[in-house]
Every structure is written in structure tokens, then in C-alpha cells.
Amino acid sequence: MPELPYSPAADRNKQPILDALTRVLAEHGTALEIASGTGQHAAWFAASMPRWTWQPTDADPRTLPALASRVEEAALPNLRQPLLLDVMSPRWPSQDAAFAEGEGEKFDAIYCANMLHIAPWATCAALMQGTARHLRSSGLLITYGPYVEDGVPTAPGNTAFDQDLRARNPAWGIRRLEDVAAEARQAGLALRERRAMPANNLLLVFGF
Ligand SMILES: C[S@@+](CC[C@H](N)C(=O)[O-])C[C@H]1O[C@@H](n2cnc3c(N)ncnc32)[C@H](O)[C@@H]1O
């Protein structure tokens, strides 16, 4: 099997995120992961939470072969084959005609790490609106990543990261938590919990 893409950050944060997920999530269910990237989180969480079925996805078709190899390597009954899913698409997953808008599978959790700052701002509304379509009424949306917050000094590392992101792509940048929560409210979701995580990241929990 070819060497799989590897993110050192995903390797560092997978256990702290898992610890938070196990506190926040029910004992079992089915999770839709948005923006799976290398699939390290998907493989770790599926292995560590055997009563959760994990559906990895990503918008970039180039990531799917490696994601599929990661799934194959993990060889877990609760880790599904990856699917193409662009949050901007009115259809989740993007490749499946059966998942028309407002239809399709409902999930107990939707998990999205490190996408909002590295994608245009419109993806935030799309994430919230898609979540409203595909999350069960008792389910949770969990986002993870860096945020800026009103009244909270931004860590110097996050300020530098934000400048770097905007230099790479003016449509990118660390999002303001209050703006993300406002987009969630537009979709009928409320910010239930804000957990401080290592390296100046936050884990946010939204529900209906
Ligand atoms: C920095 S990586 C994060 C990967 C992984 N979640 C992690 O935390 O290591 C950002 C990912 O967001 C995905 N992405 C960007 N725009 C997206 C969109 N519109 N819908 C879904 N995923 C998107 C990219 O393809 C990429 O895999």
C-alpha cells in the first residue's frame, strides 16, 4: 500500500478531540465527518469508538483515493468508505443522486475539523444549512479549530496563522466564533458548548 498522507497536527490533536467527543457524544450512533482530509481522525475515532459508525467525506476528489486506502488499512467494520461531499453542494454527499436536498441519511453527529478557516466564509452557512438537513433532531454538530472571540485576546500564534492564511488566499481566515454561532442560529442550531482545546483551538458543540 502506498504511504498515506500524514498531518502531524491531526496526529497531535486526535486524542484530545477524542477525549472531548467521548464526553459529548452518546454511547453509539452514526457520524458524518466533513472535510476528513487525510482520514487520520476518522480512523482514530472509529477505532476508539467501536459503537459509532463513522462516515468520512471530503470535497476534494484528489483526497478520496488516499482516504479509501486509510479506510482499507484500518479495516474496521464501523468505518465506511469515504464519499465526496462539498458542503456547498445542495446534495450531501455530492456524488449520490439519492441524497437530494432535504432527503438522504440523517446522522447522530456531524463532525467538521479545521475547514472553516481554510475555505471561503460561505462554507460556514453551507455547513450549518446542510447540518440542519442531515442531523437528527437529537444530534450534535461538532466543529474544531481556531477561532477569534469577542473579548478574548487572540493568541499570537493564531494571529500569525490568520495572516498566513489570508496571504495564501484572501477568502480564508480564522473565523469569529460569534459569526459562526449566528450562521448556526440562521439554520436553527444553537451553540451549546465551547471547549478550550490544546494549541489555542476550540471545540464547539451545536444542537437544535
Ligand atoms: C486543513 S484540512 C482539515 C483536515 C482534517 N479535518 C483535519 O483536521 O486534519 C481542510 C479540509 O477541508 C476540505 N474542504 C475545503 N473546502 C471544503 C468544502 N467546501 N466542503 C467540504 N470540505 C472542504 C479540504 O479538501 C481539506 O481536506
PDB file of N, CA and C in Angstrom, residues 118-202:
ATOM      1  N   ILE A 118     -10.083  27.516   6.361  1.00  0.00           N
ATOM      2  CA  ILE A 118      -9.286  27.214   5.165  1.00  0.00           C
ATOM      3  C   ILE A 118     -10.204  26.967   3.969  1.00  0.00           C
ATOM      4  N   ALA A 119     -11.318  27.672   4.005  1.00  0.00           N
ATOM      5  CA  ALA A 119     -12.335  27.619   2.947  1.00  0.00           C
ATOM      6  C   ALA A 119     -13.067  28.969   2.983  1.00  0.00           C
ATOM      7  N   PRO A 120     -13.715  29.360   1.895  1.00  0.00           N
ATOM      8  CA  PRO A 120     -14.417  30.650   1.908  1.00  0.00           C
ATOM      9  C   PRO A 120     -15.491  30.713   3.000  1.00  0.00           C
ATOM     10  N   TRP A 121     -15.797  31.919   3.458  1.00  0.00           N
ATOM     11  CA  TRP A 121     -16.748  32.110   4.552  1.00  0.00           C
ATOM     12  C   TRP A 121     -18.116  31.493   4.231  1.00  0.00           C
ATOM     13  N   ALA A 122     -18.502  31.477   2.954  1.00  0.00           N
ATOM     14  CA  ALA A 122     -19.807  30.911   2.583  1.00  0.00           C
ATOM     15  C   ALA A 122     -19.936  29.447   3.000  1.00  0.00           C
ATOM     16  N   THR A 123     -18.814  28.757   3.208  1.00  0.00           N
ATOM     17  CA  THR A 123     -18.909  27.352   3.622  1.00  0.00           C
ATOM     18  C   THR A 123     -19.511  27.230   5.020  1.00  0.00           C
ATOM     19  N   CYS A 124     -19.404  28.305   5.815  1.00  0.00           N
ATOM     20  CA  CYS A 124     -19.955  28.219   7.177  1.00  0.00           C
ATOM     21  C   CYS A 124     -21.483  28.103   7.114  1.00  0.00           C
ATOM     22  N   ALA A 125     -22.109  28.998   6.341  1.00  0.00           N
ATOM     23  CA  ALA A 125     -23.574  28.912   6.193  1.00  0.00           C
ATOM     24  C   ALA A 125     -23.958  27.572   5.576  1.00  0.00           C
ATOM     25  N   ALA A 126     -23.172  27.121   4.595  1.00  0.00           N
ATOM     26  CA  ALA A 126     -23.481  25.844   3.929  1.00  0.00           C
ATOM     27  C   ALA A 126     -23.366  24.681   4.909  1.00  0.00           C
ATOM     28  N   LEU A 127     -22.347  24.735   5.770  1.00  0.00           N
ATOM     29  CA  LEU A 127     -22.194  23.675   6.782  1.00  0.00           C
ATOM     30  C   LEU A 127     -23.419  23.653   7.703  1.00  0.00           C
ATOM     31  N   MET A 128     -23.847  24.837   8.119  1.00  0.00           N
ATOM     32  CA  MET A 128     -24.974  24.897   9.064  1.00  0.00           C
ATOM     33  C   MET A 128     -26.279  24.465   8.394  1.00  0.00           C
ATOM     34  N   GLN A 129     -26.490  24.921   7.167  1.00  0.00           N
ATOM     35  CA  GLN A 129     -27.739  24.562   6.468  1.00  0.00           C
ATOM     36  C   GLN A 129     -27.768  23.067   6.137  1.00  0.00           C
ATOM     37  N   GLY A 130     -26.615  22.530   5.723  1.00  0.00           N
ATOM     38  CA  GLY A 130     -26.552  21.097   5.431  1.00  0.00           C
ATOM     39  C   GLY A 130     -26.729  20.271   6.691  1.00  0.00           C
ATOM     40  N   THR A 131     -26.161  20.764   7.785  1.00  0.00           N
ATOM     41  CA  THR A 131     -26.334  20.076   9.063  1.00  0.00           C
ATOM     42  C   THR A 131     -27.812  20.045   9.440  1.00  0.00           C
ATOM     43  N   ALA A 132     -28.488  21.167   9.238  1.00  0.00           N
ATOM     44  CA  ALA A 132     -29.922  21.204   9.573  1.00  0.00           C
ATOM     45  C   ALA A 132     -30.694  20.159   8.765  1.00  0.00           C
ATOM     46  N   ARG A 133     -30.214  19.858   7.546  1.00  0.00           N
ATOM     47  CA  ARG A 133     -30.900  18.860   6.713  1.00  0.00           C
ATOM     48  C   ARG A 133     -30.571  17.432   7.134  1.00  0.00           C
ATOM     49  N   HIS A 134     -29.347  17.224   7.629  1.00  0.00           N
ATOM     50  CA  HIS A 134     -28.862  15.846   7.795  1.00  0.00           C
ATOM     51  C   HIS A 134     -28.609  15.415   9.236  1.00  0.00           C
ATOM     52  N   LEU A 135     -28.873  16.292  10.195  1.00  0.00           N
ATOM     53  CA  LEU A 135     -28.677  15.924  11.599  1.00  0.00           C
ATOM     54  C   LEU A 135     -30.017  15.504  12.204  1.00  0.00           C
ATOM     55  N   ARG A 136     -29.993  14.404  12.924  1.00  0.00           N
ATOM     56  CA  ARG A 136     -31.215  14.003  13.644  1.00  0.00           C
ATOM     57  C   ARG A 136     -31.565  15.079  14.671  1.00  0.00           C
ATOM     58  N   SER A 137     -32.821  15.122  15.073  1.00  0.00           N
ATOM     59  CA  SER A 137     -33.253  16.198  15.975  1.00  0.00           C
ATOM     60  C   SER A 137     -32.491  16.152  17.304  1.00  0.00           C
ATOM     61  N   SER A 138     -32.044  14.956  17.701  1.00  0.00           N
ATOM     62  CA  SER A 138     -31.295  14.847  18.967  1.00  0.00           C
ATOM     63  C   SER A 138     -29.778  14.898  18.730  1.00  0.00           C
ATOM     64  N   GLY A 139     -29.369  15.116  17.489  1.00  0.00           N
ATOM     65  CA  GLY A 139     -27.945  15.011  17.153  1.00  0.00           C
ATOM     66  C   GLY A 139     -27.159  16.269  17.470  1.00  0.00           C
ATOM     67  N   LEU A 140     -25.846  16.166  17.296  1.00  0.00           N
ATOM     68  CA  LEU A 140     -24.944  17.285  17.590  1.00  0.00           C
ATOM     69  C   LEU A 140     -24.025  17.554  16.404  1.00  0.00           C
ATOM     70  N   LEU A 141     -23.787  18.828  16.155  1.00  0.00           N
ATOM     71  CA  LEU A 141     -22.738  19.253  15.233  1.00  0.00           C
ATOM     72  C   LEU A 141     -21.530  19.665  16.073  1.00  0.00           C
ATOM     73  N   ILE A 142     -20.389  19.115  15.730  1.00  0.00           N
ATOM     74  CA  ILE A 142     -19.162  19.443  16.459  1.00  0.00           C
ATOM     75  C   ILE A 142     -18.153  20.022  15.481  1.00  0.00           C
ATOM     76  N   THR A 143     -17.697  21.212  15.770  1.00  0.00           N
ATOM     77  CA  THR A 143     -16.638  21.798  14.949  1.00  0.00           C
ATOM     78  C   THR A 143     -15.403  21.968  15.821  1.00  0.00           C
ATOM     79  N   TYR A 144     -14.265  21.894  15.167  1.00  0.00           N
ATOM     80  CA  TYR A 144     -12.990  22.028  15.889  1.00  0.00           C
ATOM     81  C   TYR A 144     -12.064  22.897  15.044  1.00  0.00           C
ATOM     82  N   GLY A 145     -11.319  23.750  15.715  1.00  0.00           N
ATOM     83  CA  GLY A 145     -10.334  24.562  15.002  1.00  0.00           C
ATOM     84  C   GLY A 145     -10.045  25.827  15.768  1.00  0.00           C
ATOM     85  N   PRO A 146      -9.271  26.742  15.142  1.00  0.00           N
ATOM     86  CA  PRO A 146      -9.010  28.030  15.776  1.00  0.00           C
ATOM     87  C   PRO A 146     -10.155  29.004  15.496  1.00  0.00           C
ATOM     88  N   TYR A 147     -10.460  29.836  16.459  1.00  0.00           N
ATOM     89  CA  TYR A 147     -11.478  30.879  16.293  1.00  0.00           C
ATOM     90  C   TYR A 147     -10.969  32.138  16.965  1.00  0.00           C
ATOM     91  N   VAL A 148     -11.470  33.296  16.544  1.00  0.00           N
ATOM     92  CA  VAL A 148     -11.282  34.501  17.341  1.00  0.00           C
ATOM     93  C   VAL A 148     -12.598  34.762  18.056  1.00  0.00           C
ATOM     94  N   GLU A 149     -12.493  35.365  19.247  1.00  0.00           N
ATOM     95  CA  GLU A 149     -13.685  35.590  20.068  1.00  0.00           C
ATOM     96  C   GLU A 149     -13.697  37.017  20.584  1.00  0.00           C
ATOM     97  N   ASP A 150     -14.884  37.614  20.611  1.00  0.00           N
ATOM     98  CA  ASP A 150     -15.020  38.947  21.187  1.00  0.00           C
ATOM     99  C   ASP A 150     -14.589  38.906  22.650  1.00  0.00           C
ATOM    100  N   GLY A 151     -13.806  39.856  23.047  1.00  0.00           N
ATOM    101  CA  GLY A 151     -13.439  39.982  24.456  1.00  0.00           C
ATOM    102  C   GLY A 151     -12.405  38.986  24.923  1.00  0.00           C
ATOM    103  N   VAL A 152     -11.888  38.169  24.025  1.00  0.00           N
ATOM    104  CA  VAL A 152     -10.859  37.194  24.405  1.00  0.00           C
ATOM    105  C   VAL A 152      -9.603  37.508  23.579  1.00  0.00           C
ATOM    106  N   PRO A 153      -8.484  37.810  24.224  1.00  0.00           N
ATOM    107  CA  PRO A 153      -7.280  38.119  23.443  1.00  0.00           C
ATOM    108  C   PRO A 153      -6.911  36.947  22.536  1.00  0.00           C
ATOM    109  N   THR A 154      -6.614  37.267  21.289  1.00  0.00           N
ATOM    110  CA  THR A 154      -6.229  36.216  20.337  1.00  0.00           C
ATOM    111  C   THR A 154      -4.779  35.826  20.588  1.00  0.00           C
ATOM    112  N   ALA A 155      -4.526  34.531  20.666  1.00  0.00           N
ATOM    113  CA  ALA A 155      -3.157  34.055  20.892  1.00  0.00           C
ATOM    114  C   ALA A 155      -2.268  34.512  19.738  1.00  0.00           C
ATOM    115  N   PRO A 156      -1.031  34.948  20.020  1.00  0.00           N
ATOM    116  CA  PRO A 156      -0.145  35.414  18.935  1.00  0.00           C
ATOM    117  C   PRO A 156       0.002  34.384  17.815  1.00  0.00           C
ATOM    118  N   GLY A 157       0.025  33.112  18.177  1.00  0.00           N
ATOM    119  CA  GLY A 157       0.159  32.068  17.154  1.00  0.00           C
ATOM    120  C   GLY A 157      -1.029  32.073  16.198  1.00  0.00           C
ATOM    121  N   ASN A 158      -2.225  32.336  16.727  1.00  0.00           N
ATOM    122  CA  ASN A 158      -3.413  32.374  15.869  1.00  0.00           C
ATOM    123  C   ASN A 158      -3.432  33.632  14.997  1.00  0.00           C
ATOM    124  N   THR A 159      -2.931  34.760  15.535  1.00  0.00           N
ATOM    125  CA  THR A 159      -2.854  35.987  14.728  1.00  0.00           C
ATOM    126  C   THR A 159      -1.925  35.750  13.539  1.00  0.00           C
ATOM    127  N   ALA A 160      -0.783  35.126  13.793  1.00  0.00           N
ATOM    128  CA  ALA A 160       0.175  34.847  12.712  1.00  0.00           C
ATOM    129  C   ALA A 160      -0.420  33.846  11.722  1.00  0.00           C
ATOM    130  N   PHE A 161      -1.118  32.846  12.229  1.00  0.00           N
ATOM    131  CA  PHE A 161      -1.748  31.836  11.362  1.00  0.00           C
ATOM    132  C   PHE A 161      -2.789  32.502  10.469  1.00  0.00           C
ATOM    133  N   ASP A 162      -3.582  33.401  11.061  1.00  0.00           N
ATOM    134  CA  ASP A 162      -4.619  34.106  10.306  1.00  0.00           C
ATOM    135  C   ASP A 162      -3.988  34.928   9.174  1.00  0.00           C
ATOM    136  N   GLN A 163      -2.908  35.631   9.481  1.00  0.00           N
ATOM    137  CA  GLN A 163      -2.237  36.441   8.444  1.00  0.00           C
ATOM    138  C   GLN A 163      -1.700  35.552   7.331  1.00  0.00           C
ATOM    139  N   ASP A 164      -1.155  34.420   7.715  1.00  0.00           N
ATOM    140  CA  ASP A 164      -0.611  33.482   6.732  1.00  0.00           C
ATOM    141  C   ASP A 164      -1.730  32.941   5.833  1.00  0.00           C
ATOM    142  N   LEU A 165      -2.864  32.574   6.457  1.00  0.00           N
ATOM    143  CA  LEU A 165      -3.997  32.052   5.673  1.00  0.00           C
ATOM    144  C   LEU A 165      -4.476  33.085   4.664  1.00  0.00           C
ATOM    145  N   ARG A 166      -4.636  34.344   5.125  1.00  0.00           N
ATOM    146  CA  ARG A 166      -5.174  35.402   4.251  1.00  0.00           C
ATOM    147  C   ARG A 166      -4.192  35.746   3.129  1.00  0.00           C
ATOM    148  N   ALA A 167      -2.888  35.591   3.417  1.00  0.00           N
ATOM    149  CA  ALA A 167      -1.895  35.838   2.360  1.00  0.00           C
ATOM    150  C   ALA A 167      -1.974  34.727   1.301  1.00  0.00           C
ATOM    151  N   ARG A 168      -2.264  33.517   1.770  1.00  0.00           N
ATOM    152  CA  ARG A 168      -2.358  32.397   0.820  1.00  0.00           C
ATOM    153  C   ARG A 168      -3.624  32.490  -0.009  1.00  0.00           C
ATOM    154  N   ASN A 169      -4.714  32.924   0.624  1.00  0.00           N
ATOM    155  CA  ASN A 169      -5.992  33.043  -0.075  1.00  0.00           C
ATOM    156  C   ASN A 169      -6.844  34.073   0.680  1.00  0.00           C
ATOM    157  N   PRO A 170      -7.162  35.197   0.047  1.00  0.00           N
ATOM    158  CA  PRO A 170      -7.901  36.257   0.748  1.00  0.00           C
ATOM    159  C   PRO A 170      -9.281  35.797   1.240  1.00  0.00           C
ATOM    160  N   ALA A 171      -9.793  34.705   0.696  1.00  0.00           N
ATOM    161  CA  ALA A 171     -11.111  34.202   1.142  1.00  0.00           C
ATOM    162  C   ALA A 171     -10.996  33.358   2.409  1.00  0.00           C
ATOM    163  N   TRP A 172      -9.766  33.038   2.811  1.00  0.00           N
ATOM    164  CA  TRP A 172      -9.567  32.222   4.005  1.00  0.00           C
ATOM    165  C   TRP A 172      -9.325  33.121   5.216  1.00  0.00           C
ATOM    166  N   GLY A 173      -9.321  32.534   6.377  1.00  0.00           N
ATOM    167  CA  GLY A 173      -9.004  33.284   7.597  1.00  0.00           C
ATOM    168  C   GLY A 173      -9.723  32.689   8.786  1.00  0.00           C
ATOM    169  N   ILE A 174      -9.148  32.912   9.959  1.00  0.00           N
ATOM    170  CA  ILE A 174      -9.761  32.384  11.187  1.00  0.00           C
ATOM    171  C   ILE A 174     -11.085  33.101  11.425  1.00  0.00           C
ATOM    172  N   ARG A 175     -12.112  32.339  11.698  1.00  0.00           N
ATOM    173  CA  ARG A 175     -13.471  32.890  11.816  1.00  0.00           C
ATOM    174  C   ARG A 175     -13.760  33.358  13.244  1.00  0.00           C
ATOM    175  N   ARG A 176     -14.689  34.342  13.307  1.00  0.00           N
ATOM    176  CA  ARG A 176     -15.122  34.860  14.602  1.00  0.00           C
ATOM    177  C   ARG A 176     -16.212  33.939  15.134  1.00  0.00           C
ATOM    178  N   LEU A 177     -16.021  33.455  16.346  1.00  0.00           N
ATOM    179  CA  LEU A 177     -16.971  32.496  16.929  1.00  0.00           C
ATOM    180  C   LEU A 177     -18.406  33.040  16.873  1.00  0.00           C
ATOM    181  N   GLU A 178     -18.558  34.325  17.176  1.00  0.00           N
ATOM    182  CA  GLU A 178     -19.912  34.909  17.203  1.00  0.00           C
ATOM    183  C   GLU A 178     -20.561  34.877  15.816  1.00  0.00           C
ATOM    184  N   ASP A 179     -19.744  35.014  14.747  1.00  0.00           N
ATOM    185  CA  ASP A 179     -20.294  34.941  13.383  1.00  0.00           C
ATOM    186  C   ASP A 179     -20.708  33.506  13.042  1.00  0.00           C
ATOM    187  N   VAL A 180     -19.900  32.547  13.496  1.00  0.00           N
ATOM    188  CA  VAL A 180     -20.216  31.137  13.249  1.00  0.00           C
ATOM    189  C   VAL A 180     -21.515  30.781  13.985  1.00  0.00           C
ATOM    190  N   ALA A 181     -21.632  31.243  15.227  1.00  0.00           N
ATOM    191  CA  ALA A 181     -22.844  30.954  16.009  1.00  0.00           C
ATOM    192  C   ALA A 181     -24.065  31.607  15.364  1.00  0.00           C
ATOM    193  N   ALA A 182     -23.876  32.797  14.751  1.00  0.00           N
ATOM    194  CA  ALA A 182     -25.004  33.477  14.084  1.00  0.00           C
ATOM    195  C   ALA A 182     -25.457  32.667  12.865  1.00  0.00           C
ATOM    196  N   GLU A 183     -24.499  32.123  12.110  1.00  0.00           N
ATOM    197  CA  GLU A 183     -24.876  31.276  10.960  1.00  0.00           C
ATOM    198  C   GLU A 183     -25.607  30.026  11.442  1.00  0.00           C
ATOM    199  N   ALA A 184     -25.158  29.490  12.566  1.00  0.00           N
ATOM    200  CA  ALA A 184     -25.830  28.315  13.132  1.00  0.00           C
ATOM    201  C   ALA A 184     -27.278  28.666  13.489  1.00  0.00           C
ATOM    202  N   ARG A 185     -27.463  29.818  14.121  1.00  0.00           N
ATOM    203  CA  ARG A 185     -28.826  30.223  14.519  1.00  0.00           C
ATOM    204  C   ARG A 185     -29.730  30.352  13.303  1.00  0.00           C
ATOM    205  N   GLN A 186     -29.178  30.884  12.200  1.00  0.00           N
ATOM    206  CA  GLN A 186     -29.960  31.011  10.959  1.00  0.00           C
ATOM    207  C   GLN A 186     -30.489  29.660  10.497  1.00  0.00           C
ATOM    208  N   ALA A 187     -29.744  28.601  10.831  1.00  0.00           N
ATOM    209  CA  ALA A 187     -30.126  27.250  10.404  1.00  0.00           C
ATOM    210  C   ALA A 187     -30.915  26.526  11.504  1.00  0.00           C
ATOM    211  N   GLY A 188     -31.218  27.229  12.589  1.00  0.00           N
ATOM    212  CA  GLY A 188     -31.998  26.617  13.667  1.00  0.00           C
ATOM    213  C   GLY A 188     -31.163  25.884  14.689  1.00  0.00           C
ATOM    214  N   LEU A 189     -29.842  26.120  14.665  1.00  0.00           N
ATOM    215  CA  LEU A 189     -28.946  25.430  15.601  1.00  0.00           C
ATOM    216  C   LEU A 189     -28.445  26.413  16.653  1.00  0.00           C
ATOM    217  N   ALA A 190     -28.259  25.916  17.870  1.00  0.00           N
ATOM    218  CA  ALA A 190     -27.759  26.763  18.955  1.00  0.00           C
ATOM    219  C   ALA A 190     -26.387  26.264  19.400  1.00  0.00           C
ATOM    220  N   LEU A 191     -25.521  27.209  19.746  1.00  0.00           N
ATOM    221  CA  LEU A 191     -24.208  26.840  20.304  1.00  0.00           C
ATOM    222  C   LEU A 191     -24.445  26.393  21.741  1.00  0.00           C
ATOM    223  N   ARG A 192     -24.177  25.119  21.998  1.00  0.00           N
ATOM    224  CA  ARG A 192     -24.449  24.555  23.324  1.00  0.00           C
ATOM    225  C   ARG A 192     -23.221  24.573  24.219  1.00  0.00           C
ATOM    226  N   GLU A 193     -22.060  24.423  23.607  1.00  0.00           N
ATOM    227  CA  GLU A 193     -20.854  24.253  24.421  1.00  0.00           C
ATOM    228  C   GLU A 193     -19.632  24.762  23.674  1.00  0.00           C
ATOM    229  N   ARG A 194     -18.713  25.341  24.416  1.00  0.00           N
ATOM    230  CA  ARG A 194     -17.433  25.814  23.875  1.00  0.00           C
ATOM    231  C   ARG A 194     -16.361  25.217  24.762  1.00  0.00           C
ATOM    232  N   ARG A 195     -15.536  24.363  24.193  1.00  0.00           N
ATOM    233  CA  ARG A 195     -14.475  23.721  24.977  1.00  0.00           C
ATOM    234  C   ARG A 195     -13.126  24.202  24.502  1.00  0.00           C
ATOM    235  N   ALA A 196     -12.337  24.713  25.433  1.00  0.00           N
ATOM    236  CA  ALA A 196     -10.963  25.106  25.090  1.00  0.00           C
ATOM    237  C   ALA A 196     -10.149  23.840  24.870  1.00  0.00           C
ATOM    238  N   MET A 197      -9.364  23.841  23.810  1.00  0.00           N
ATOM    239  CA  MET A 197      -8.555  22.677  23.434  1.00  0.00           C
ATOM    240  C   MET A 197      -7.092  23.098  23.357  1.00  0.00           C
ATOM    241  N   PRO A 198      -6.170  22.126  23.322  1.00  0.00           N
ATOM    242  CA  PRO A 198      -4.752  22.489  23.233  1.00  0.00           C
ATOM    243  C   PRO A 198      -4.449  23.349  21.996  1.00  0.00           C
ATOM    244  N   ALA A 199      -3.367  24.082  22.092  1.00  0.00           N
ATOM    245  CA  ALA A 199      -2.840  24.890  20.979  1.00  0.00           C
ATOM    246  C   ALA A 199      -3.847  25.940  20.505  1.00  0.00           C
ATOM    247  N   ASN A 200      -4.562  26.527  21.470  1.00  0.00           N
ATOM    248  CA  ASN A 200      -5.474  27.640  21.168  1.00  0.00           C
ATOM    249  C   ASN A 200      -6.567  27.286  20.165  1.00  0.00           C
ATOM    250  N   ASN A 201      -7.034  26.066  20.224  1.00  0.00           N
ATOM    251  CA  ASN A 201      -8.178  25.660  19.412  1.00  0.00           C
ATOM    252  C   ASN A 201      -9.413  25.558  20.300  1.00  0.00           C
ATOM    253  N   LEU A 202     -10.560  25.518  19.652  1.00  0.00           N
ATOM    254  CA  LEU A 202     -11.823  25.337  20.370  1.00  0.00           C
ATOM    255  C   LEU A 202     -12.593  24.190  19.748  1.00  0.00           C
TER     256      LEU A 202
END
